[in-house]
Tab-separated table of C-alpha atoms in Angstrom:
chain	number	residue	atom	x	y	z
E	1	UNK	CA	-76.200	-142.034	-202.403
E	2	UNK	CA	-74.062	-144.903	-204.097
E	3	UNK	CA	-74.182	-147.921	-205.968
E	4	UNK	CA	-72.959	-151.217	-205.646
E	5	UNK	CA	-71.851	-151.441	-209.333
E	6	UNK	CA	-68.923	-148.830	-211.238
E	7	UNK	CA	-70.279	-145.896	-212.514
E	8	UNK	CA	-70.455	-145.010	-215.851
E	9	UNK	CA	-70.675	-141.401	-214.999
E	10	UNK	CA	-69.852	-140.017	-211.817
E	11	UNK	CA	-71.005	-136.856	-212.592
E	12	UNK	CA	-74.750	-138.542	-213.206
E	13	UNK	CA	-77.545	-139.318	-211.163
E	14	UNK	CA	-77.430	-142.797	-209.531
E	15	UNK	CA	-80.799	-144.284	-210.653
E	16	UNK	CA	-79.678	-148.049	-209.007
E	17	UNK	CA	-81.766	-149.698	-206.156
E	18	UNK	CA	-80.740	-150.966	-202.970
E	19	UNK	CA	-82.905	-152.830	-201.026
E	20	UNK	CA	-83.018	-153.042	-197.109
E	21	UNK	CA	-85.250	-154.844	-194.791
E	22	UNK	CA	-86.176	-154.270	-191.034
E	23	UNK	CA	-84.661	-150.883	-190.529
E	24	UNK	CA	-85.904	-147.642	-188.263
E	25	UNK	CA	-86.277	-144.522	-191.053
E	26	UNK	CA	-86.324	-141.324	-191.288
E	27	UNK	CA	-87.412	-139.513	-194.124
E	28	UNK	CA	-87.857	-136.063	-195.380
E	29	UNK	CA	-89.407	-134.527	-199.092
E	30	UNK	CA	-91.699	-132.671	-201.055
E	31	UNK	CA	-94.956	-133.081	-202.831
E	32	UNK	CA	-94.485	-130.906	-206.018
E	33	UNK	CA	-97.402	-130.218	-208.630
E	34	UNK	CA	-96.642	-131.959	-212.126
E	35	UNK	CA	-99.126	-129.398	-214.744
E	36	UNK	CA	-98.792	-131.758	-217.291
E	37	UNK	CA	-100.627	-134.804	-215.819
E	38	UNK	CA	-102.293	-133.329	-213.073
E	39	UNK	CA	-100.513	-135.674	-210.743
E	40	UNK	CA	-98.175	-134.880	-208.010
E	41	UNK	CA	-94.328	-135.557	-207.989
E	42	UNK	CA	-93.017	-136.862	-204.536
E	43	UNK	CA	-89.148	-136.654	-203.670
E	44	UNK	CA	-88.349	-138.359	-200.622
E	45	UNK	CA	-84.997	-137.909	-199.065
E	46	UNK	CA	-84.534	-141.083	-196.289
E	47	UNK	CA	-81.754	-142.447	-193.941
E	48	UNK	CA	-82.668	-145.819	-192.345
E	49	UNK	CA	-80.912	-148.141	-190.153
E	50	UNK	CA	-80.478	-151.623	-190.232
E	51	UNK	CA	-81.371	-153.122	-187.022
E	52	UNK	CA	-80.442	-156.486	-187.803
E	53	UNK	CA	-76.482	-154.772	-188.351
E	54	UNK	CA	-76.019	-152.389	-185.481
E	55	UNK	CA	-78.124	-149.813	-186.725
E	56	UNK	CA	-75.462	-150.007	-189.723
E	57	UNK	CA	-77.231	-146.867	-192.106
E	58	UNK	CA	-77.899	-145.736	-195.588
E	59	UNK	CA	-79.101	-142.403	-196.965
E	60	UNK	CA	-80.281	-142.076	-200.644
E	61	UNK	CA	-83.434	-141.371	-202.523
E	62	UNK	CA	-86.468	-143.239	-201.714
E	63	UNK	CA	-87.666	-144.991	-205.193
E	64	UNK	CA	-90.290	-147.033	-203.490
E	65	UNK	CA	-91.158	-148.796	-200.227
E	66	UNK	CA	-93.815	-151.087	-197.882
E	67	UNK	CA	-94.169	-149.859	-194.648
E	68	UNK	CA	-95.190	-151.658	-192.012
E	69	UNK	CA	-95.439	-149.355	-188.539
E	70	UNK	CA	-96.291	-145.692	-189.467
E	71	UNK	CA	-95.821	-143.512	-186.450
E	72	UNK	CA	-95.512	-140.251	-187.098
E	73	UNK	CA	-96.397	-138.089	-190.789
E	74	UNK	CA	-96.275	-134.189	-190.911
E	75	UNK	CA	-97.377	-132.551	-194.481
E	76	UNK	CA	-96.791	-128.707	-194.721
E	77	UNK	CA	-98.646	-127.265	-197.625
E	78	UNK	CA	-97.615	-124.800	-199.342
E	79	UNK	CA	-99.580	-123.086	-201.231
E	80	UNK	CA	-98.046	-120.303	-202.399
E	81	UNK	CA	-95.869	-120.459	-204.926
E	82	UNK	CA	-96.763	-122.939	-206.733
E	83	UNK	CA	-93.954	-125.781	-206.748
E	84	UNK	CA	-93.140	-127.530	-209.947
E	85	UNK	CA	-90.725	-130.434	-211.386
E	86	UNK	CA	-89.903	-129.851	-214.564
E	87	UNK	CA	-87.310	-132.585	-216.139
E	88	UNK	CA	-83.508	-130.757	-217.047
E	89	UNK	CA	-82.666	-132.064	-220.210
E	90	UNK	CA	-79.537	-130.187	-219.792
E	91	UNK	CA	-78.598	-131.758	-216.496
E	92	UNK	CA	-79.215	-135.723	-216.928
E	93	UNK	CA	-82.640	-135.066	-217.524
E	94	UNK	CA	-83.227	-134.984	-214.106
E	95	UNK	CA	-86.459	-132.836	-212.247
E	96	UNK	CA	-85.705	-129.996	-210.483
E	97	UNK	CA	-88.064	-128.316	-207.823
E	98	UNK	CA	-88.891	-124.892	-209.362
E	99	UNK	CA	-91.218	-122.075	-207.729
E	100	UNK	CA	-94.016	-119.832	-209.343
């Protein structure tokens, strides 16, 4: 993951956007239970590449998306332990998958 802009903190997460159009992804994640809200917390993990640059490709976070051709989803629940994200205020305050 990177950013176009210097880092503050390279020890911190980078919470910057890039945005890329027309690519071929891959993506991988989890669906984690959030017990506060109710809600779930997704973490997508995707590497896509540009087809308009020679399949030139980036890796990072997924922080949002439109997609236009959906070919192929698997979901594997789990449903034992139960998976949680609690926030790390002692590590950026970022979530962390937990289990049980």
């Amino acid at each position: 993951m990177g950013a176009c802009e210097k880092l503050a903190d390279p020890d911190a997460p980078v919470w910057a956007k890039t945005y890329v159009t027309n690519v071929e992804a891959f993506g991988a994640g989890t669906l984690a239970h959030d017990p506060a809200t109710g809600g779930i917390l997704p973490h997508i993990h995707v590497s896509a590449g540009l087809k308009a640059q020679s399949a030139d490709g980036r890796t990072s976070h997924l922080l949002s998306a439109k997609v236009q051709f959906l070919s192929e989803l698997l979901i594997v629940e789990v449903t034992s332990p139960t998976m949680t994200r609690p926030r790390n205020p002692d590590l950026y305050d970022v979530p962390l998958l937990t289990f049980g």
